[in-house]
XYZ file of N, CA and C in Angstrom:
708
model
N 0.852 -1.196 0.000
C 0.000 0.000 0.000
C 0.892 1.253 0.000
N 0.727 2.139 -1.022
C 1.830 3.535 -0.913
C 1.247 4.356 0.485
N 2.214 5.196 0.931
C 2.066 5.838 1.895
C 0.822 7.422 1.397
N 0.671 7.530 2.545
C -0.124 8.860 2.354
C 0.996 9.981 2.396
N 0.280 11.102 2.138
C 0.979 12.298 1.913
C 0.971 13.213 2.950
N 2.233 13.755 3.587
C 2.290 15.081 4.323
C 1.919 16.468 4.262
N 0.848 16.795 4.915
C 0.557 18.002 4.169
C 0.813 19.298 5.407
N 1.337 20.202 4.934
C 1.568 21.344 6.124
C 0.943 22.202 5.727
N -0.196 22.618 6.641
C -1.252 23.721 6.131
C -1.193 24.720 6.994
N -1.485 26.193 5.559
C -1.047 27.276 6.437
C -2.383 27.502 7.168
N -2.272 28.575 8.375
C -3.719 28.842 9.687
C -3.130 30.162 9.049
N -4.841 30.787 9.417
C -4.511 32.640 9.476
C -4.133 33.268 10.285
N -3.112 34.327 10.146
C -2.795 35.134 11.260
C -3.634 36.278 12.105
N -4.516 36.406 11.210
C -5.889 37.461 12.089
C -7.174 36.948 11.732
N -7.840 37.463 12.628
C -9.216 36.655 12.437
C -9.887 37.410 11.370
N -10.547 36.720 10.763
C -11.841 36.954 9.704
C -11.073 37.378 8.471
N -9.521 36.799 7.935
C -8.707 37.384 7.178
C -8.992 35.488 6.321
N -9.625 34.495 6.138
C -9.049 33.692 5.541
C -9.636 34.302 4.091
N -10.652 34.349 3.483
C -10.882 34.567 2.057
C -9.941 35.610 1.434
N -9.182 36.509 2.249
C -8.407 37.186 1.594
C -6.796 36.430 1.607
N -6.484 35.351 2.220
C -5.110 34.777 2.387
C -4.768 32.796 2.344
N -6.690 32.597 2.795
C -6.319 31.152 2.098
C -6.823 30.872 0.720
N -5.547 29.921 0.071
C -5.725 29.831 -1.596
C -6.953 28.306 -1.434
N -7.306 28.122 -2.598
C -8.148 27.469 -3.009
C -7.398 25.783 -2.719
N -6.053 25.891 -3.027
C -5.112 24.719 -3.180
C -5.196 24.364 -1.530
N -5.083 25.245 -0.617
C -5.288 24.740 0.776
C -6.657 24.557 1.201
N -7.843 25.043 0.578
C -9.159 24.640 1.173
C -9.442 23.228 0.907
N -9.142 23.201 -0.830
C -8.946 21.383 -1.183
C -8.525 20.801 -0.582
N -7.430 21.117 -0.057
C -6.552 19.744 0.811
C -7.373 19.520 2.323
N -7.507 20.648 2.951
C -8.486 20.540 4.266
C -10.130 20.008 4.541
N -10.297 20.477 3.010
C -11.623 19.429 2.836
C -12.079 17.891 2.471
N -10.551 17.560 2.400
C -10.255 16.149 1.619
C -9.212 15.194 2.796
N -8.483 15.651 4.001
C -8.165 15.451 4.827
C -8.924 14.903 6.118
N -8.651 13.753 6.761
C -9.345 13.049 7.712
C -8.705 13.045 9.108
N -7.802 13.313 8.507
C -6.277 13.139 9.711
C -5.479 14.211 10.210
N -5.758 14.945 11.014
C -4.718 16.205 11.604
C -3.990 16.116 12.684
N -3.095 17.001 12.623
C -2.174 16.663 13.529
C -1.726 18.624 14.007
N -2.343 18.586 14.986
C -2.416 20.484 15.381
C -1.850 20.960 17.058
N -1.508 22.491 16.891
C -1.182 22.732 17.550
C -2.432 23.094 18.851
N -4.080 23.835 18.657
C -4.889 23.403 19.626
C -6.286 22.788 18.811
N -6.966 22.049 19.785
C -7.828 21.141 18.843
C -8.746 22.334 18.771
N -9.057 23.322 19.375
C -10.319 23.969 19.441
C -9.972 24.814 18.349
N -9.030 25.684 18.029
C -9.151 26.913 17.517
C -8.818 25.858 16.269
N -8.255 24.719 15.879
C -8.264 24.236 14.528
C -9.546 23.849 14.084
N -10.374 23.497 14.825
C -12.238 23.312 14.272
C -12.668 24.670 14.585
N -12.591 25.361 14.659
C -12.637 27.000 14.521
C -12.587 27.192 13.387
N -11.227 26.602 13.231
C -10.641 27.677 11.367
C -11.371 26.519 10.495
N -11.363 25.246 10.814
C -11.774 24.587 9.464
C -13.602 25.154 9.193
N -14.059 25.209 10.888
C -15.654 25.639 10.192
C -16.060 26.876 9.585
N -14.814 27.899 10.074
C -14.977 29.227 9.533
C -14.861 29.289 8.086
N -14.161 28.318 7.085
C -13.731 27.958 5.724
C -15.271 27.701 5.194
N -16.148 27.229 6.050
C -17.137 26.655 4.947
C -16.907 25.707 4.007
N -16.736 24.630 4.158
C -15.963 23.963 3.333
C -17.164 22.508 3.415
N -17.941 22.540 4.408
C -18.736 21.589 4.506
C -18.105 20.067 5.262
N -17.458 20.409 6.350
C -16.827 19.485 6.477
C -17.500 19.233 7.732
N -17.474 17.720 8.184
C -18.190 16.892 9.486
C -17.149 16.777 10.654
N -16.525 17.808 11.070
C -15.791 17.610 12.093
C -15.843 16.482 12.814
N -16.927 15.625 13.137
C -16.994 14.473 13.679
C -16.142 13.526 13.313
N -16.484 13.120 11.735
C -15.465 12.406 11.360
C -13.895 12.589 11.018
N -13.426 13.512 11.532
C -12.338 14.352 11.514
C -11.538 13.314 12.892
N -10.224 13.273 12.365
C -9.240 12.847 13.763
C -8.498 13.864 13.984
N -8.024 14.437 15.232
C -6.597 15.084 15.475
C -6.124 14.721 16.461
N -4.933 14.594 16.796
C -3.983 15.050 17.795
C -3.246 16.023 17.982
N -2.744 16.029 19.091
C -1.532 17.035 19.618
C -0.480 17.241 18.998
N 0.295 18.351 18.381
C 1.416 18.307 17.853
C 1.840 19.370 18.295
N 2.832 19.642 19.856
C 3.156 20.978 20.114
C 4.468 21.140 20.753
N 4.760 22.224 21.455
C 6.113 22.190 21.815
C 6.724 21.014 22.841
N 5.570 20.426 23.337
C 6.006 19.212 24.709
C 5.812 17.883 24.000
N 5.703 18.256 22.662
C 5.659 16.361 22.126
C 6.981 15.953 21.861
N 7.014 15.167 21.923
C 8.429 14.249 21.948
C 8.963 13.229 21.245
N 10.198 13.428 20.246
C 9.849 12.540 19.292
C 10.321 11.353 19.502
N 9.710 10.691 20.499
C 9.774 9.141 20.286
C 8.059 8.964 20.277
N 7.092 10.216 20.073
C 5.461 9.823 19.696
C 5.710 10.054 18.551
N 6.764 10.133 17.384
C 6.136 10.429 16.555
C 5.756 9.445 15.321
N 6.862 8.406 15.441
C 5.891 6.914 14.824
C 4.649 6.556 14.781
N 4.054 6.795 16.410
C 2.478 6.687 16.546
C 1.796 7.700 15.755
N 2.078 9.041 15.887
C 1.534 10.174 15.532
C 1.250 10.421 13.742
N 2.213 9.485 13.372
C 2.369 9.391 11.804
C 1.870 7.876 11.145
N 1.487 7.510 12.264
C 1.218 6.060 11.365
C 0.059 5.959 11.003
N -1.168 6.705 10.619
C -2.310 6.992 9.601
C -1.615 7.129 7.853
N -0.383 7.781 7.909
C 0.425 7.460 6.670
C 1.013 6.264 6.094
N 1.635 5.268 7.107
C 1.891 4.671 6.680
C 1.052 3.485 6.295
N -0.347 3.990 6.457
C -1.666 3.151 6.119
C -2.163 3.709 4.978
N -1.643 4.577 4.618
C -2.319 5.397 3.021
C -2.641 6.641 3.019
N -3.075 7.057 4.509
C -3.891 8.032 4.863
C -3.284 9.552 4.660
N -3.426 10.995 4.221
C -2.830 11.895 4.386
C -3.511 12.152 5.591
N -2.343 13.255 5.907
C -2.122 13.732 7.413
C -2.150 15.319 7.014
N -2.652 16.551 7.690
C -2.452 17.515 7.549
C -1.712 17.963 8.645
N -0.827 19.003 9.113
C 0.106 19.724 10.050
C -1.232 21.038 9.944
N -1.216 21.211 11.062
C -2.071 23.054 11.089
C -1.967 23.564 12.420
N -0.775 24.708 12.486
C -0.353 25.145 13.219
C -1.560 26.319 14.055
N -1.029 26.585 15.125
C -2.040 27.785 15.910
C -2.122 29.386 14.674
N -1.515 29.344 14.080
C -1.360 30.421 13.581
C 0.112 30.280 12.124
N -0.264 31.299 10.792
C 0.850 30.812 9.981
C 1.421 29.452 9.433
N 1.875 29.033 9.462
C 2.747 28.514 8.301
C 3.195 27.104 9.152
N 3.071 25.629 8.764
C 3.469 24.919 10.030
C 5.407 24.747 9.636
N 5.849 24.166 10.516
C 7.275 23.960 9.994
C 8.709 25.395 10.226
N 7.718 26.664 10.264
C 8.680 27.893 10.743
C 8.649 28.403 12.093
N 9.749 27.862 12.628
C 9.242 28.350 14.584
C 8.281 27.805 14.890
N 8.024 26.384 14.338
C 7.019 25.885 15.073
C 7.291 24.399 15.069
N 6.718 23.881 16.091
C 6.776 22.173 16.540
C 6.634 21.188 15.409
N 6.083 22.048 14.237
C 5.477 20.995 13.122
C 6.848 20.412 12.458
N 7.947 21.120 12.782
C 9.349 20.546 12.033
C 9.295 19.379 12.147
N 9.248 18.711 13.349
C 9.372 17.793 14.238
C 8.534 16.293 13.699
N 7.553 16.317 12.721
C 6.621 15.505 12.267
C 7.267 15.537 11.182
N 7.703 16.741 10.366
C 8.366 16.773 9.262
C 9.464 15.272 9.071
N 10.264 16.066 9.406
C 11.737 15.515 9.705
C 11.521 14.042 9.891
N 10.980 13.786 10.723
C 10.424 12.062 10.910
C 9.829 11.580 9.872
N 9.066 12.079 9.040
C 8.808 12.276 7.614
C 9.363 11.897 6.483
N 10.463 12.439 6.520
C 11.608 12.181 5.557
C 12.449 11.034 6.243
N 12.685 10.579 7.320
C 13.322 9.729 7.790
C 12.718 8.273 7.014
N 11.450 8.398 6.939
C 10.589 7.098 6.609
C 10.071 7.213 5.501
N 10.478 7.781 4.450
C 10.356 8.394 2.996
C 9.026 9.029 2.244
N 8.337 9.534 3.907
C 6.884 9.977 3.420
C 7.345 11.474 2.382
N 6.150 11.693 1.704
C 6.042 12.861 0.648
C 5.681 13.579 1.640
N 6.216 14.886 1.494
C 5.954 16.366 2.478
C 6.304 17.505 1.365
N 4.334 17.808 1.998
C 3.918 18.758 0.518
C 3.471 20.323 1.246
N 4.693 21.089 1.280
C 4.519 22.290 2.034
C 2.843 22.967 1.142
N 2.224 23.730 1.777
C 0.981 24.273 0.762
C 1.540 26.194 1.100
N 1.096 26.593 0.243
C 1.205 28.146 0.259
C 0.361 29.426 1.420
N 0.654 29.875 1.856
C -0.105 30.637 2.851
C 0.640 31.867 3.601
N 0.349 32.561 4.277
C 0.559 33.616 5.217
C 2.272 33.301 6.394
N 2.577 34.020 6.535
C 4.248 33.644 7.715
C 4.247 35.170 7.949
N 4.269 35.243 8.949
C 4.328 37.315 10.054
C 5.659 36.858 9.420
N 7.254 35.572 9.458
C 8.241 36.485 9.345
C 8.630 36.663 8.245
N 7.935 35.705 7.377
C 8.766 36.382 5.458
C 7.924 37.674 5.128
N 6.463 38.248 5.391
C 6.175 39.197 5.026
C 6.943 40.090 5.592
N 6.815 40.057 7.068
C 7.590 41.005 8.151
C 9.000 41.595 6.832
N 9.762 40.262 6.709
C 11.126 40.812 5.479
C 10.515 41.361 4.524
N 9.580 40.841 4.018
C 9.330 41.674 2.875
C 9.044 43.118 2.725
N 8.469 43.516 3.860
C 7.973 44.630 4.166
C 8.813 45.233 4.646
N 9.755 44.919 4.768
C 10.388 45.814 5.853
C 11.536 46.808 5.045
N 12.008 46.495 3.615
C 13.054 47.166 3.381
C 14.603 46.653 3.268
N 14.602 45.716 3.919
C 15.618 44.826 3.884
C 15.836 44.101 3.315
N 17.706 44.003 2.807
C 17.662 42.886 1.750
C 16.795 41.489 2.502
N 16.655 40.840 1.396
C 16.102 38.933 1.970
C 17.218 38.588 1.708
N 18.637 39.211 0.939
C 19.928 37.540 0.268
C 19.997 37.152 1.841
N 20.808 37.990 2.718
C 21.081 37.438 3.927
C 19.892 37.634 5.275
N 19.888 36.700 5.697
C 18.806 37.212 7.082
C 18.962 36.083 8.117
N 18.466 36.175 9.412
C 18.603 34.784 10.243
C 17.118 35.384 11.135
N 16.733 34.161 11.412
C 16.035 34.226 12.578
C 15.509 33.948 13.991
N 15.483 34.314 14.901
C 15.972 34.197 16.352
C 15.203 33.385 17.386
N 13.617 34.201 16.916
C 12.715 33.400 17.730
C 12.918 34.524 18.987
N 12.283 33.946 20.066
C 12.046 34.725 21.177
C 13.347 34.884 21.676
N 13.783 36.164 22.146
C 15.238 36.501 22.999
C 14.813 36.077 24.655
N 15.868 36.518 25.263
C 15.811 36.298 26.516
C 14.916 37.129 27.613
N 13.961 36.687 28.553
C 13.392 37.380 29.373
C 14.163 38.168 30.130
N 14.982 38.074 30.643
C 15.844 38.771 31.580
C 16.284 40.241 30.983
N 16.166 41.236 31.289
C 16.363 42.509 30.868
C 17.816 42.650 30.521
N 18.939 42.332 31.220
C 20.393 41.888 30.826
C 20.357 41.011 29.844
N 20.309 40.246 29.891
C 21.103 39.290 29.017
C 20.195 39.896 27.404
N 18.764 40.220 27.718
C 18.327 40.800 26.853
C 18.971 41.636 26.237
N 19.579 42.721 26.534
C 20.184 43.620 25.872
C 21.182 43.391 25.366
N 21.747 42.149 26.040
C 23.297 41.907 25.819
C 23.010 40.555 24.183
N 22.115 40.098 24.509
C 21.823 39.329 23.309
C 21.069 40.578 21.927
N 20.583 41.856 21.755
C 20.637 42.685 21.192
C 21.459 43.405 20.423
N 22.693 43.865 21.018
C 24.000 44.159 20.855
C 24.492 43.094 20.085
N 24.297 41.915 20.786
C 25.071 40.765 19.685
C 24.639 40.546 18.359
N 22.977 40.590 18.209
C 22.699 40.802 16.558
C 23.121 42.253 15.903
N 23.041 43.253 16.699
C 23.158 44.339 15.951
C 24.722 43.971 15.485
N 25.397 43.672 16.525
C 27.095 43.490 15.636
C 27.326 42.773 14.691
N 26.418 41.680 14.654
C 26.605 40.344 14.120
C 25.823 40.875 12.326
N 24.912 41.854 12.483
C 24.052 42.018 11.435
C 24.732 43.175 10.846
N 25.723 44.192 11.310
C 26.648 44.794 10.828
C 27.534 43.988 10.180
N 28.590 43.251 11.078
C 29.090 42.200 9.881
C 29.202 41.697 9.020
N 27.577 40.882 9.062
C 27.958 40.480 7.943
C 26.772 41.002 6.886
N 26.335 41.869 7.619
C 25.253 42.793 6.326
C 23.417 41.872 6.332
N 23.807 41.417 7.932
C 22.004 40.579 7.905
C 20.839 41.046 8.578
N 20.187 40.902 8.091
C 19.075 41.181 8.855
C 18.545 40.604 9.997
N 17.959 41.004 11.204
C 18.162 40.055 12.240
C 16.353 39.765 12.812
N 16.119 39.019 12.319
C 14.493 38.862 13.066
C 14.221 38.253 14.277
N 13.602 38.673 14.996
C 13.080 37.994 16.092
C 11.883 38.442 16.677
N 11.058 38.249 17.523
C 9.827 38.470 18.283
C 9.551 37.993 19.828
N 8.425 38.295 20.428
C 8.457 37.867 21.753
C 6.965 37.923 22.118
N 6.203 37.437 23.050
C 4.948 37.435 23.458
C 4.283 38.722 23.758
N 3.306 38.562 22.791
C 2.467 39.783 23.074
C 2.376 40.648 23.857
N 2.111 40.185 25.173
C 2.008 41.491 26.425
C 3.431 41.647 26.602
N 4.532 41.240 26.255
C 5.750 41.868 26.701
C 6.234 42.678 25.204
N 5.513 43.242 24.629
C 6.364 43.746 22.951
C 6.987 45.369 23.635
N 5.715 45.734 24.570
C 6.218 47.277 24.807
C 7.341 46.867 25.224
N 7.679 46.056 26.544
C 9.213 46.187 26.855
C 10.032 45.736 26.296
N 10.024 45.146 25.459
C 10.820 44.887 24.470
C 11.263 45.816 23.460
N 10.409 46.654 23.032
C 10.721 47.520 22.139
C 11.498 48.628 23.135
N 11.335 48.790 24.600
C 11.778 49.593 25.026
C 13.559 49.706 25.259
N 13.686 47.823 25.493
C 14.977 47.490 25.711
C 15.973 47.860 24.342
N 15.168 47.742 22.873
C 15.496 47.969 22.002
C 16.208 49.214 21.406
N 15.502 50.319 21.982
C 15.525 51.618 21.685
C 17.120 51.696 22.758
N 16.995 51.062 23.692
C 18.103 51.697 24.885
C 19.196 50.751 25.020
N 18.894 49.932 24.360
C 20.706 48.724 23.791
C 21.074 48.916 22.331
N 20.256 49.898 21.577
C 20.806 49.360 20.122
C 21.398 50.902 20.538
N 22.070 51.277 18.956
C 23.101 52.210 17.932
C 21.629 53.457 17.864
N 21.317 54.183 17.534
C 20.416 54.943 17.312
C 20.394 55.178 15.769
N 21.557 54.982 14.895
C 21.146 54.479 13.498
C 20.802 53.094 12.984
N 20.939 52.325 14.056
C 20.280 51.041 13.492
C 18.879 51.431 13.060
N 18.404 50.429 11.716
C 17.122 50.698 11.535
C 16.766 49.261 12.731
N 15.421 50.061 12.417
C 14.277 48.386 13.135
C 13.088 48.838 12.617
N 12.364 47.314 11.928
C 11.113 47.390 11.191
C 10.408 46.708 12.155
N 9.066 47.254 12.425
C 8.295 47.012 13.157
C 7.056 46.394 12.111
N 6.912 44.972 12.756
C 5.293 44.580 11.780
C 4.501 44.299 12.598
N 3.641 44.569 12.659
C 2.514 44.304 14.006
C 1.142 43.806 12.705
N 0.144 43.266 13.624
C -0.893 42.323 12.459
C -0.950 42.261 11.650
N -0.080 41.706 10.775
C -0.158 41.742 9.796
C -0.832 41.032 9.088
N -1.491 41.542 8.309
C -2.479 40.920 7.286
C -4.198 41.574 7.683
N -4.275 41.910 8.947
C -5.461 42.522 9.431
C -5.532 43.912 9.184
N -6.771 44.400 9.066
C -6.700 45.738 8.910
C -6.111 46.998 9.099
N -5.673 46.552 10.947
C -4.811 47.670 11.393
C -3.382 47.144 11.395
N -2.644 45.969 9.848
C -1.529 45.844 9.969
C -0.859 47.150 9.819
N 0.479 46.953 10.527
C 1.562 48.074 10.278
C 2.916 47.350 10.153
N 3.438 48.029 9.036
C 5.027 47.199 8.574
C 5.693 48.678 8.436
N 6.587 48.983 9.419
C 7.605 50.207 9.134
C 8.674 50.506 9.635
N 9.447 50.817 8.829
C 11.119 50.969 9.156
C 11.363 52.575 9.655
N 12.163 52.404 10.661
C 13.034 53.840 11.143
C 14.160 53.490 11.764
N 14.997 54.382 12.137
C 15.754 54.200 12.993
C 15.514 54.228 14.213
N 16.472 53.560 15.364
C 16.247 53.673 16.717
C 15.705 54.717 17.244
N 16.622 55.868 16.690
C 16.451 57.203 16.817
C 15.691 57.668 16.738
N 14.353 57.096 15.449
C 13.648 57.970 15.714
C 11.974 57.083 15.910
N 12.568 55.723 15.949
C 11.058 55.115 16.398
C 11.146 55.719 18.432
N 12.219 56.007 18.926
C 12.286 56.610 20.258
C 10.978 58.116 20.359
N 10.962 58.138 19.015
C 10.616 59.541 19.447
C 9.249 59.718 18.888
N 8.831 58.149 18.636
C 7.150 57.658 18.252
C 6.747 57.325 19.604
N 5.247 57.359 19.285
C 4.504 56.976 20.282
C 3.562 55.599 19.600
N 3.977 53.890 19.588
C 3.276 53.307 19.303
C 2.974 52.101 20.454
N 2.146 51.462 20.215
C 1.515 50.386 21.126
C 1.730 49.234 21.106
N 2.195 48.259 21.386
C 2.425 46.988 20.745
C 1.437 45.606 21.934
N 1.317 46.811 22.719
C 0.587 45.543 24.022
C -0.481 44.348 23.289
N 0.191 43.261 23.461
C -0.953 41.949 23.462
C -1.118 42.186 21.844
N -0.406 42.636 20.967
C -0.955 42.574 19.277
C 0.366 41.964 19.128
N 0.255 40.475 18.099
C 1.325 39.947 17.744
C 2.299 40.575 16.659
N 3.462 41.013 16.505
C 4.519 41.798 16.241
C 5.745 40.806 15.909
N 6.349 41.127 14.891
C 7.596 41.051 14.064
C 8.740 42.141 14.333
N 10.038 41.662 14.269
C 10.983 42.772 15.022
C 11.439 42.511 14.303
N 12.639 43.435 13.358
C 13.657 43.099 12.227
C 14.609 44.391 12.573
N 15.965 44.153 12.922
C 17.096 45.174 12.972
C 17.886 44.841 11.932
N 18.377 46.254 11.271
C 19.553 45.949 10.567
C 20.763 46.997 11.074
N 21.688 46.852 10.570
C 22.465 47.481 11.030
C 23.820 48.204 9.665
N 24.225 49.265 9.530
C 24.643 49.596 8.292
C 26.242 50.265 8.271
């Protein structure tokens, strides 16, 4: 019996944004899918009923696929494939496979020669680059920095040098209710000509994608509390 197919499906990043960001190629696959594998069960029968797609959630399977799974579940977690079955990945939000747990199903994936069929959709951090002004040749990305207000800054300094160097762009982000202080630590560890692009919802109405310098986003007045946000420094 051939194996089933891996499918990593993109989730929307703001609410009531899918007809403007999911393609037709991902509604097919979610309407034709029996088998998921997600980051929460609720808000993923959320998004599939919000699609309209006519689908019986009942007969729908999922499990858990999140930061505390562990891959010695993931034989179990994948073996609807090796029965024929496709499997979909559908992360809490964006894109599965970038900064997120879905690597992890991946990778095991390819170990056992399943097909893994990324689908097209929404990511806060490639638009975040796109938007922002910055080359894409070079870039890295960080993921959440350190809570600690020290080491925070001191891990700041290290991309800004590191993104001077070698000419990269440096992305990273952090949890919602902490963006103000974060942006604050930002303004008061970086260069004051470093740029930093700020993307906050993007894709929702009140997205904002904009570049300034330290210098002079210091001397804005913006909000970032509890709205999910993209951070990009460069350094010149």
């Amino acid at each position: 019996m051939p194996h089933g197919k891996l499918f990593l499906i993109p989730n929307i990043l703001a609410e009531n944004t899918a007809d403007a960001v999911i393609t037709p190629q991902v509604r097919e696959v979610i309407q034709h899918t029996k088998v998921f594998l997600v980051e929460n069960m609720r808000t993923t029968r959320r998004y599939i009923s919000s699609l309209k797609l006519g689908v019986n959630l009942e007969e729908v399977h999922m499990e858990i696929l999140d930061k505390n799974t562990s891959p010695e579940s993931m034989n179990r977690l994948l073996q609807p494939l090796f029965k024929g079955a496709d499997v979909g990945i559908i992360s809490e939000a964006g894109c599965p496979g970038i900064a997120d747990p879905g690597a992890l199903a991946v990778a095991h994936a390819h170990t056992r020669g399943i097909q893994v069929v990324p689908l097209s959709g929404p990511s806060s951090m490639f638009m975040a680059l796109m938007g922002s002004g910055f080359s894409g040749q070079s870039f890295a990305f960080h993921g959440y920095l350190p809570i600690d207000k020290k080491e925070r800054s001191q891990a700041l300094r290290k991309l800004e040098s590191e993104s001077l160097k070698e000419q990269r762009a440096q992305i990273f982000m952090e949890t919602p209710f902490r963006n103000n202080q974060l942006l604050q630590d930002v303004i008061q560890s970086l260069n004051p000509q470093t740029k930093l692009c700020i993307a906050k919802n993007i894709t929702a109405k009140d997205e904002l994608i904009q570049t300034k310098t330290v210098q002079d986003w210091k001397k804005s007045s913006i909000d970032l509390h509890k709205i999910p946000t993209v951070f990009i420094l460069q350094s010149f």
